mmCIF file of C-alpha atoms in Angstrom:
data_model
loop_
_atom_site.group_PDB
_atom_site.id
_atom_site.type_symbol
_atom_site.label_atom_id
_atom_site.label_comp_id
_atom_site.label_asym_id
_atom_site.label_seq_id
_atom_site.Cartn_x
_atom_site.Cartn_y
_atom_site.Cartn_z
ATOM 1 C CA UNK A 1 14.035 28.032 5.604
ATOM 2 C CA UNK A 2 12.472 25.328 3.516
ATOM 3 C CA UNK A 3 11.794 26.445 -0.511
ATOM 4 C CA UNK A 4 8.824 24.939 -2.574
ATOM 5 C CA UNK A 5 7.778 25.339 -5.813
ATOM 6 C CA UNK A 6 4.959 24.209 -7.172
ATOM 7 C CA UNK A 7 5.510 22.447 -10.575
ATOM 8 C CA UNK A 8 1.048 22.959 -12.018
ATOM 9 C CA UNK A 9 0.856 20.642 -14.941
ATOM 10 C CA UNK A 10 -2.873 20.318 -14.149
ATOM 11 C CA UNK A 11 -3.872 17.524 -12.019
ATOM 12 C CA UNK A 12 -2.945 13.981 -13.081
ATOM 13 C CA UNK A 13 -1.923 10.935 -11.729
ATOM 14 C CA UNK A 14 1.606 8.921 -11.733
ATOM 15 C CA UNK A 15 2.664 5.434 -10.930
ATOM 16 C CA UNK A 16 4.883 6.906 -7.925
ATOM 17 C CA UNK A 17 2.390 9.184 -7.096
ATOM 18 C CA UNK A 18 -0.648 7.062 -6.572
ATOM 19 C CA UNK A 19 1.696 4.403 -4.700
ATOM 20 C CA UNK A 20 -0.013 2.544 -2.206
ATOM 21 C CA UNK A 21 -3.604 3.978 -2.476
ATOM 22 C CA UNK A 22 -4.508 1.768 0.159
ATOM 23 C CA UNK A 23 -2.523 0.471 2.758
ATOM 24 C CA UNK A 24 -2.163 -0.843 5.608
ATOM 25 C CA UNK A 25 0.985 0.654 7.151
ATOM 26 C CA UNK A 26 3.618 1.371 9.087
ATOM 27 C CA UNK A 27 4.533 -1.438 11.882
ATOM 28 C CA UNK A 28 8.053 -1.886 12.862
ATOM 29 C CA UNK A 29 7.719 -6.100 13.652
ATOM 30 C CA UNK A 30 10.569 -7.881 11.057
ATOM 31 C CA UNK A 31 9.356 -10.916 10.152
ATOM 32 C CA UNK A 32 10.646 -13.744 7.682
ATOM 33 C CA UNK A 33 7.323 -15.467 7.562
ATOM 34 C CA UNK A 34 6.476 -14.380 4.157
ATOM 35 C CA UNK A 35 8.946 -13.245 1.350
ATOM 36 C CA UNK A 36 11.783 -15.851 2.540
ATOM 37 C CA UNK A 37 12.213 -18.883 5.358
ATOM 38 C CA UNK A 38 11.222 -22.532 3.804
ATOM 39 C CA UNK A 39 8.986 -22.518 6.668
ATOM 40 C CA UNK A 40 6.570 -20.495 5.550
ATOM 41 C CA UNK A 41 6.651 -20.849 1.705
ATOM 42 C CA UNK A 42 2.784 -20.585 1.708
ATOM 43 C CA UNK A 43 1.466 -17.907 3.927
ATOM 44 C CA UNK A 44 -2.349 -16.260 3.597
ATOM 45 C CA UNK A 45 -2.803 -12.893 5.135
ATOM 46 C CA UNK A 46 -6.218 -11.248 6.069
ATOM 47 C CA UNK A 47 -6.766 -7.504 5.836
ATOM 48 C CA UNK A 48 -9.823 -6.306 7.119
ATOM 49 C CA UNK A 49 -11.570 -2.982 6.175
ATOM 50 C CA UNK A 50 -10.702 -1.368 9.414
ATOM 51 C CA UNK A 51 -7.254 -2.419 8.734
ATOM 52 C CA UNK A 52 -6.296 -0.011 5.904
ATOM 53 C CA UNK A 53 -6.037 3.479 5.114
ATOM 54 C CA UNK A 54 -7.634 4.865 1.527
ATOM 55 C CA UNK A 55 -10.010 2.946 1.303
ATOM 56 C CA UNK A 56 -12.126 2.408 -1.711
ATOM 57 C CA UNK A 57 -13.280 -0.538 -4.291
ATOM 58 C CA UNK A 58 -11.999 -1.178 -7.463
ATOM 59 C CA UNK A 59 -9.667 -3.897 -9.571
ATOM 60 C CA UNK A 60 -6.383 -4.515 -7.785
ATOM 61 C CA UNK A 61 -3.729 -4.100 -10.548
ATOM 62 C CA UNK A 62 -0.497 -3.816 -8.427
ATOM 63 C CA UNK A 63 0.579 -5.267 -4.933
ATOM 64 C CA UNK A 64 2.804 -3.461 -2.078
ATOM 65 C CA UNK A 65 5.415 -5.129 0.468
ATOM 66 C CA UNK A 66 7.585 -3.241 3.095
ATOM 67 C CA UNK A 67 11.232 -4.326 3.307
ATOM 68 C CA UNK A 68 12.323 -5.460 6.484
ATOM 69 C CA UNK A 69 16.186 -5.672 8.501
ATOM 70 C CA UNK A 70 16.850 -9.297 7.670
ATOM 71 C CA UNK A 71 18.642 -9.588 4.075
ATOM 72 C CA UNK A 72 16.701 -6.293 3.022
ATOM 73 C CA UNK A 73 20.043 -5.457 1.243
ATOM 74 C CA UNK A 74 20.686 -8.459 -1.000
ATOM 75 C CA UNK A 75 17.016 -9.196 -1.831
ATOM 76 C CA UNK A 76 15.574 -12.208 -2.611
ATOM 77 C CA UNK A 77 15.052 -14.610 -5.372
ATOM 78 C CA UNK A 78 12.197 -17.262 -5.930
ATOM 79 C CA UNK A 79 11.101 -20.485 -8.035
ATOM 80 C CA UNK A 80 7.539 -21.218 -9.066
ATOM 81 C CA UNK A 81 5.932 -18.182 -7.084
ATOM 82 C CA UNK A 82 2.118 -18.137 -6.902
ATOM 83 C CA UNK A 83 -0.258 -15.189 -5.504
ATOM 84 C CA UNK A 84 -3.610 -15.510 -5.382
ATOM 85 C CA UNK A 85 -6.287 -13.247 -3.954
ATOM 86 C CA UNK A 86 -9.978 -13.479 -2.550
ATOM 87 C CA UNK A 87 -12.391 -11.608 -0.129
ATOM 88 C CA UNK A 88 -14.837 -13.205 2.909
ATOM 89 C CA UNK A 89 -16.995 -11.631 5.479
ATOM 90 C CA UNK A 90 -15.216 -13.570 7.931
ATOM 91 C CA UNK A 91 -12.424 -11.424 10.380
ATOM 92 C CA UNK A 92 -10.173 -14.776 10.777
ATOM 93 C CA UNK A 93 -9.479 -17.696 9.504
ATOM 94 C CA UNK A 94 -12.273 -20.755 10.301
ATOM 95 C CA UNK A 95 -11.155 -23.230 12.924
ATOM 96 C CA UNK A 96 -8.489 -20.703 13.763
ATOM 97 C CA UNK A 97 -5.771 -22.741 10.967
ATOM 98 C CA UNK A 98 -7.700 -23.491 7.934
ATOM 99 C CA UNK A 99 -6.506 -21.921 4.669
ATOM 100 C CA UNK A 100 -8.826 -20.358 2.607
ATOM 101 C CA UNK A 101 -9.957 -22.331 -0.605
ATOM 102 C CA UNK A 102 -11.488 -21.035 -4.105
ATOM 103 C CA UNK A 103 -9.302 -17.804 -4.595
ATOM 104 C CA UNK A 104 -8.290 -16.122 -7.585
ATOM 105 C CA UNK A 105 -4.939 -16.475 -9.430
ATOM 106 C CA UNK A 106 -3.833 -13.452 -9.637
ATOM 107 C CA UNK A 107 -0.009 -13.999 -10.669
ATOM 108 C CA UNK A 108 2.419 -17.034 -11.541
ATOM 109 C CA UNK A 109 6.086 -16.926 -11.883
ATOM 110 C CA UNK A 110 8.533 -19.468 -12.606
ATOM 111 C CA UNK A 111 11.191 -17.183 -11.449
ATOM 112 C CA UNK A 112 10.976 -13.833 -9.563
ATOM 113 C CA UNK A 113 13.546 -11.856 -7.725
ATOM 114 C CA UNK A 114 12.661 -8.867 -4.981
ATOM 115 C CA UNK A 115 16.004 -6.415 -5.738
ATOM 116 C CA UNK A 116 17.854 -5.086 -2.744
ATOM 117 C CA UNK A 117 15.994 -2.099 -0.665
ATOM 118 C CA UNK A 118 16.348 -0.145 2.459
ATOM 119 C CA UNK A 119 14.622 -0.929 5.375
ATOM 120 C CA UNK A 120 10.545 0.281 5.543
ATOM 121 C CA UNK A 121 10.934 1.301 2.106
ATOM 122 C CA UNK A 122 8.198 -0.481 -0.831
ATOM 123 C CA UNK A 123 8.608 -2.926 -3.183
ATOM 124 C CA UNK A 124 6.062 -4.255 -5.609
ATOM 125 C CA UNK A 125 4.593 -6.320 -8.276
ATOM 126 C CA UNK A 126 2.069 -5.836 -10.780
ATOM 127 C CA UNK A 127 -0.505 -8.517 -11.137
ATOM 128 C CA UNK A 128 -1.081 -10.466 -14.383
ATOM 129 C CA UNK A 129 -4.979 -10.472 -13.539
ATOM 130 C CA UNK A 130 -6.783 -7.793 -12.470
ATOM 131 C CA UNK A 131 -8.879 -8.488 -8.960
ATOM 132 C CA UNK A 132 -12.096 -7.115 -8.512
ATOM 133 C CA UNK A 133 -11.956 -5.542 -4.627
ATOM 134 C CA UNK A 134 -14.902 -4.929 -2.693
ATOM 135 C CA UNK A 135 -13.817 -2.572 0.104
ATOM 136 C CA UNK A 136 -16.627 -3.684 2.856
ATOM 137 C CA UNK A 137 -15.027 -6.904 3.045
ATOM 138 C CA UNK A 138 -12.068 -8.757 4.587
ATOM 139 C CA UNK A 139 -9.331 -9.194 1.750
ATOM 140 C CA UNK A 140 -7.052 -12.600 1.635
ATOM 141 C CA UNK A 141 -3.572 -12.187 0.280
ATOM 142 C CA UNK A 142 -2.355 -16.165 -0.603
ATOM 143 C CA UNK A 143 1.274 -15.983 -1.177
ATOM 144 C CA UNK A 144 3.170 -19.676 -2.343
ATOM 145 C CA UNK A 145 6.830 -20.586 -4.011
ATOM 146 C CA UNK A 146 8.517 -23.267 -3.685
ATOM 147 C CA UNK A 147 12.295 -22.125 -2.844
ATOM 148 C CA UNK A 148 13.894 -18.625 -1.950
ATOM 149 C CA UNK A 149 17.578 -18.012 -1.839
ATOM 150 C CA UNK A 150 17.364 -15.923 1.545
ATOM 151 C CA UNK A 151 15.347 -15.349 4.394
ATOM 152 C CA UNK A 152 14.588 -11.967 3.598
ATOM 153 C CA UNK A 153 12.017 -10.066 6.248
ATOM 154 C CA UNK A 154 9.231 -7.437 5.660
ATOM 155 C CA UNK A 155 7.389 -5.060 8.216
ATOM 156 C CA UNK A 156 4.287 -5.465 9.590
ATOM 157 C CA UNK A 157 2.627 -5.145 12.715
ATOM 158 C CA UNK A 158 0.620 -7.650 15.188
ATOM 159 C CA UNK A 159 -0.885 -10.813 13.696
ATOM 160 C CA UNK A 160 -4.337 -10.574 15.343
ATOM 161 C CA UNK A 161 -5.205 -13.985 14.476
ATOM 162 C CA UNK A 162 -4.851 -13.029 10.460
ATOM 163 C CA UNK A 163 -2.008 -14.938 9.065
ATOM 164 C CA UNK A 164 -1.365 -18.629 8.827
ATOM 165 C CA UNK A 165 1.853 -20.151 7.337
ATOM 166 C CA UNK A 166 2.899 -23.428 6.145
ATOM 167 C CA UNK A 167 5.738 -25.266 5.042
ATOM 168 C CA UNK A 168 3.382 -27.350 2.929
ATOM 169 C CA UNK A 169 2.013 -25.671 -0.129
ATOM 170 C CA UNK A 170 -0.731 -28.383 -0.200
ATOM 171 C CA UNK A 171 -1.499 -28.435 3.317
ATOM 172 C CA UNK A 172 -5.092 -27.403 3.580
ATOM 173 C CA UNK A 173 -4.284 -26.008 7.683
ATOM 174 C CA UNK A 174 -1.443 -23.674 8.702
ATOM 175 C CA UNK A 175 -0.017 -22.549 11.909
ATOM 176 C CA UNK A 176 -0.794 -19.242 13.290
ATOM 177 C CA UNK A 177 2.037 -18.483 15.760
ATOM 178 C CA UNK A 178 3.969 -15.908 13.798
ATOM 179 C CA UNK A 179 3.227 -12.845 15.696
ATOM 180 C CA UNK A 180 3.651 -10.225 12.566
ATOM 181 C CA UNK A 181 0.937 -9.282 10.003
ATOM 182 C CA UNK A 182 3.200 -7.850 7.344
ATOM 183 C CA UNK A 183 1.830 -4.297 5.755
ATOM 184 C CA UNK A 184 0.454 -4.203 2.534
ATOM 185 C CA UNK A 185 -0.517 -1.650 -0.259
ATOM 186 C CA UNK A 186 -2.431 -1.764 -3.277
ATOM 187 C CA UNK A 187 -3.080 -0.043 -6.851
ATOM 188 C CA UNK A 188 -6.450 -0.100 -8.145
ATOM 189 C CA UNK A 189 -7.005 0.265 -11.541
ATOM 190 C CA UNK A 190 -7.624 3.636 -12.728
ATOM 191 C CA UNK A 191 -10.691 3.095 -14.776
ATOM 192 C CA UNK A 192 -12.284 1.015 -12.018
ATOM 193 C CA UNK A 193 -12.183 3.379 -9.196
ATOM 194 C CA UNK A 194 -13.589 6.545 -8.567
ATOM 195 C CA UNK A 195 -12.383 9.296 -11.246
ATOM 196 C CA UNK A 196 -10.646 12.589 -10.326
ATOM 197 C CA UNK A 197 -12.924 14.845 -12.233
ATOM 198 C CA UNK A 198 -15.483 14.385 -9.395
ATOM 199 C CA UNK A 199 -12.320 15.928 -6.569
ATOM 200 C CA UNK A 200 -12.505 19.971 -6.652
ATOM 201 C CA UNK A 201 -9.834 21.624 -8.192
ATOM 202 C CA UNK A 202 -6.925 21.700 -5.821
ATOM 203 C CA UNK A 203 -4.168 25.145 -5.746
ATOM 204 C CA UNK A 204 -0.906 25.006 -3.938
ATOM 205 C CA UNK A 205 1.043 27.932 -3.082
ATOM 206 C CA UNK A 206 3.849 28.242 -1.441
ATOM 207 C CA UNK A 207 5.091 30.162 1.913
ATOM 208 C CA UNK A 208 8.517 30.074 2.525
ATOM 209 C CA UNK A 209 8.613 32.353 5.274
ATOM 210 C CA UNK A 210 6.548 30.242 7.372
ATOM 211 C CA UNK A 211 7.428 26.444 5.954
ATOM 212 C CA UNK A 212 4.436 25.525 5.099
ATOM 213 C CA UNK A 213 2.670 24.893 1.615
ATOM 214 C CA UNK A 214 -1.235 26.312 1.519
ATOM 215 C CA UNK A 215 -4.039 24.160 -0.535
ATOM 216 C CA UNK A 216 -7.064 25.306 -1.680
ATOM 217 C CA UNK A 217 -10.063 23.834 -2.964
ATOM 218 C CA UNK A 218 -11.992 24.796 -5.181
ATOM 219 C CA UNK A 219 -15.385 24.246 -4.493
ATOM 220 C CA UNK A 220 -14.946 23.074 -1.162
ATOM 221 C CA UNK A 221 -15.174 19.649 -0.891
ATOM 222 C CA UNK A 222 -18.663 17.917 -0.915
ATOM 223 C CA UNK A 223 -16.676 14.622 1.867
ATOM 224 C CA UNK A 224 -13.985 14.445 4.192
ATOM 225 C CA UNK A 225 -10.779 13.307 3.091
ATOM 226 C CA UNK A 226 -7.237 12.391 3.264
ATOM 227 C CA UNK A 227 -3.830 13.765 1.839
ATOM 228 C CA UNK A 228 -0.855 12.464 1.501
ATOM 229 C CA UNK A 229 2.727 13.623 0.821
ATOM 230 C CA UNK A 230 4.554 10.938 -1.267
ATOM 231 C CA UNK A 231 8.051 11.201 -2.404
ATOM 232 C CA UNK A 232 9.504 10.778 -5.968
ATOM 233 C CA UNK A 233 9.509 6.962 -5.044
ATOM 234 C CA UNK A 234 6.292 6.858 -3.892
ATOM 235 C CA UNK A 235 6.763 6.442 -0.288
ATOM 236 C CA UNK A 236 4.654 8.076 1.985
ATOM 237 C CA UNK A 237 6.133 10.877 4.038
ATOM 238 C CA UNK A 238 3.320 12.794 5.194
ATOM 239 C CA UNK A 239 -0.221 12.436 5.988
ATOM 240 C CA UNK A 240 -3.426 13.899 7.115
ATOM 241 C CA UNK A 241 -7.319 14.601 7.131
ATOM 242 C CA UNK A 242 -9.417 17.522 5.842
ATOM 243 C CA UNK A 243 -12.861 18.202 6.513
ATOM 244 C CA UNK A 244 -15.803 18.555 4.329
ATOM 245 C CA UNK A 245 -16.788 22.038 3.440
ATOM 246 C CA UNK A 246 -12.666 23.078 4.316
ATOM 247 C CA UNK A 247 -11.542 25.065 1.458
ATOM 248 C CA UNK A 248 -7.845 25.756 2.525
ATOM 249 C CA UNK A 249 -5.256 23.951 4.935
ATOM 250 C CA UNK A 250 -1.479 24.079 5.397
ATOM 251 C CA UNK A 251 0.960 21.550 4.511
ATOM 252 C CA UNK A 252 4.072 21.580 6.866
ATOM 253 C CA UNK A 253 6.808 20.914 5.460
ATOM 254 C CA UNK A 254 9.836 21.988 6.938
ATOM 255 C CA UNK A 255 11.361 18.516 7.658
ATOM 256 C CA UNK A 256 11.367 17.413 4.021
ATOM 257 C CA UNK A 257 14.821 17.177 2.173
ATOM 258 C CA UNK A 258 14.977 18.688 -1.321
ATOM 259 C CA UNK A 259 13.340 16.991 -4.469
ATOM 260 C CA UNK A 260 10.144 15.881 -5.868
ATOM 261 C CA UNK A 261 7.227 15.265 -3.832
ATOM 262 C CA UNK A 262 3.832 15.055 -4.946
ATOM 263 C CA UNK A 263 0.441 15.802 -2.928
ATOM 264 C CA UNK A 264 -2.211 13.385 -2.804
ATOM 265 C CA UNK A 265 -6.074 13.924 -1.977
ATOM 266 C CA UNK A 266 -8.565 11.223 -1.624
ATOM 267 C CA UNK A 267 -12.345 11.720 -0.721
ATOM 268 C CA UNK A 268 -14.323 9.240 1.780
ATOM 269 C CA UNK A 269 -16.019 8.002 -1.509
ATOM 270 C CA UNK A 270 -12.772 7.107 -3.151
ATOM 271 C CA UNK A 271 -12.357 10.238 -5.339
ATOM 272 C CA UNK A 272 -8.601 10.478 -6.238
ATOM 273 C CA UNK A 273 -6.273 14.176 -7.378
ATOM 274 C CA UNK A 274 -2.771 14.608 -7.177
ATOM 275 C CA UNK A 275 -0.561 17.590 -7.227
ATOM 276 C CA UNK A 276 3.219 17.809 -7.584
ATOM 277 C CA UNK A 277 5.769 20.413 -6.064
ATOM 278 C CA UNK A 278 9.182 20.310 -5.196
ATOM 279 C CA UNK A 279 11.164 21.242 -2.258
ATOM 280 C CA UNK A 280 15.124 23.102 -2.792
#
């Protein structure tokens, strides 16, 4: 028999807690051809709209990577790293190998190291710039440094014709034979997206006796939504849909271990509340 608790602070939001509020996630494809071999020191990855989960517009403030099984456990370190972000209507990349031009630096490091991780597990970086995202349109992730100490690999699923890499940080074409899109998640902002005092009120209680954790909302919700279940280090462990007008669902969670967890709901407009409990 699982045990829950709920820990009702009011509802609020925490860095670990609003992890990833969109994503694209979770493939199981390793790949090197971002965060690692020489060969691809400048990579630019497109994320469509139909791509990712959460969706909603706002000003990125953070970035997400998965860590992959090559080198995931020593990490990785980097000289003269470069991100920079834009958006198109385009799904893919013109001629099927030309880079993107006229994107936004959002980040520049002389140095930067990724610390060791565990497989499928998040790392991230926050952004020096803020970048204004409009979620109807494709998203392009530009990634460039000029050396890494290991090839260290990320997760990702298949590259439908959305990532080219380069060896060449000048080279205005790239090659587009690495068969792995790496996932991504994102942070917006808080004061850019849509605030929480427009989500109903949301009550957890919990039932032992059946494993399960009952929300209700309160009013019912005026969209459909999402929740998520996200750990104490913000990694997604559950997931799941509720319907407008729904004013109560259950919450399985007998296959959690004990700790912190905290419960996520976001509206088909982007409205945002988050709950915490714990399980012992």
């Amino acid at each position: 028999m699982v045990r829950t608790t709920i820990l009702f602070l009011g509802s609020f939001f925490l860095l670990d807690a609003r992890a990833q509020m969109v994503q694209q996630c979770c493939g199981t494809q390793n790949s090197t051809y971002l965060w690692g071999l020489p060969a691809a020191s400048h990579t630019q990855c497109l994320y469509l709209p139909a791509d990712l989960t959460g969706l909603l517009s706002g000003d990125i403030e953070r970035l997400y990577w998965r860590y992959g099984n090559v080198s995931e456990d020593v990490g990785n370190s980097f000289t003269d790293l470069t991100i920079r972000l834009g958006q198109t209507t385009q799904t893919t990349f013109t001629n099927g190998n030309q880079f993107f031009t006229g994107l936004d630096t959002v980040l520049t490091r002389s140095s930067w190291v990724i610390q060791p991780g565990i497989e499928g597990d998040w790392f991230s970086i926050d952004l020096d710039t803020l970048f204004a995202y409009d979620s109807t349109k494709t998203l392009i992730v530009d990634v460039a440094w000029l050396t890494s100490t290991t090839n260290m690999g990320c997760l990702g699923g298949a590259n439908n014709d959305q990532k080219l890499y380069s060896a060449d940080n000048s080279s205005p074409t790239g090659n587009a034979s690495s068969i792995s899109l790496q996932d991504i998640g994102f942070d917006l902002e808080l004061g850019t997206s849509i605030a929480e005092g427009q989500m109903p009120e949301a009550l957890l209680w919990p039932v032992p006796a059946e494993d399960v954790l009952e929300v209700r909302l309160s009013p019912a919700p005026a969209h459909p939504g999402i929740w998520r279940v996200h750990d104490a280090l913000g990694k997604p462990v559950l997931t799941g849909r509720y319907a407008q007008g729904t004013d109560r669902f259950a919450v399985n969670v007998a296959g959690l271990t004990k700790g912190l967890y905290f419960l996520e709901f976001q509206d088909d407009p982007g409205g945002m509340r988050t709950e915490r409990f714990s399980v012992h």
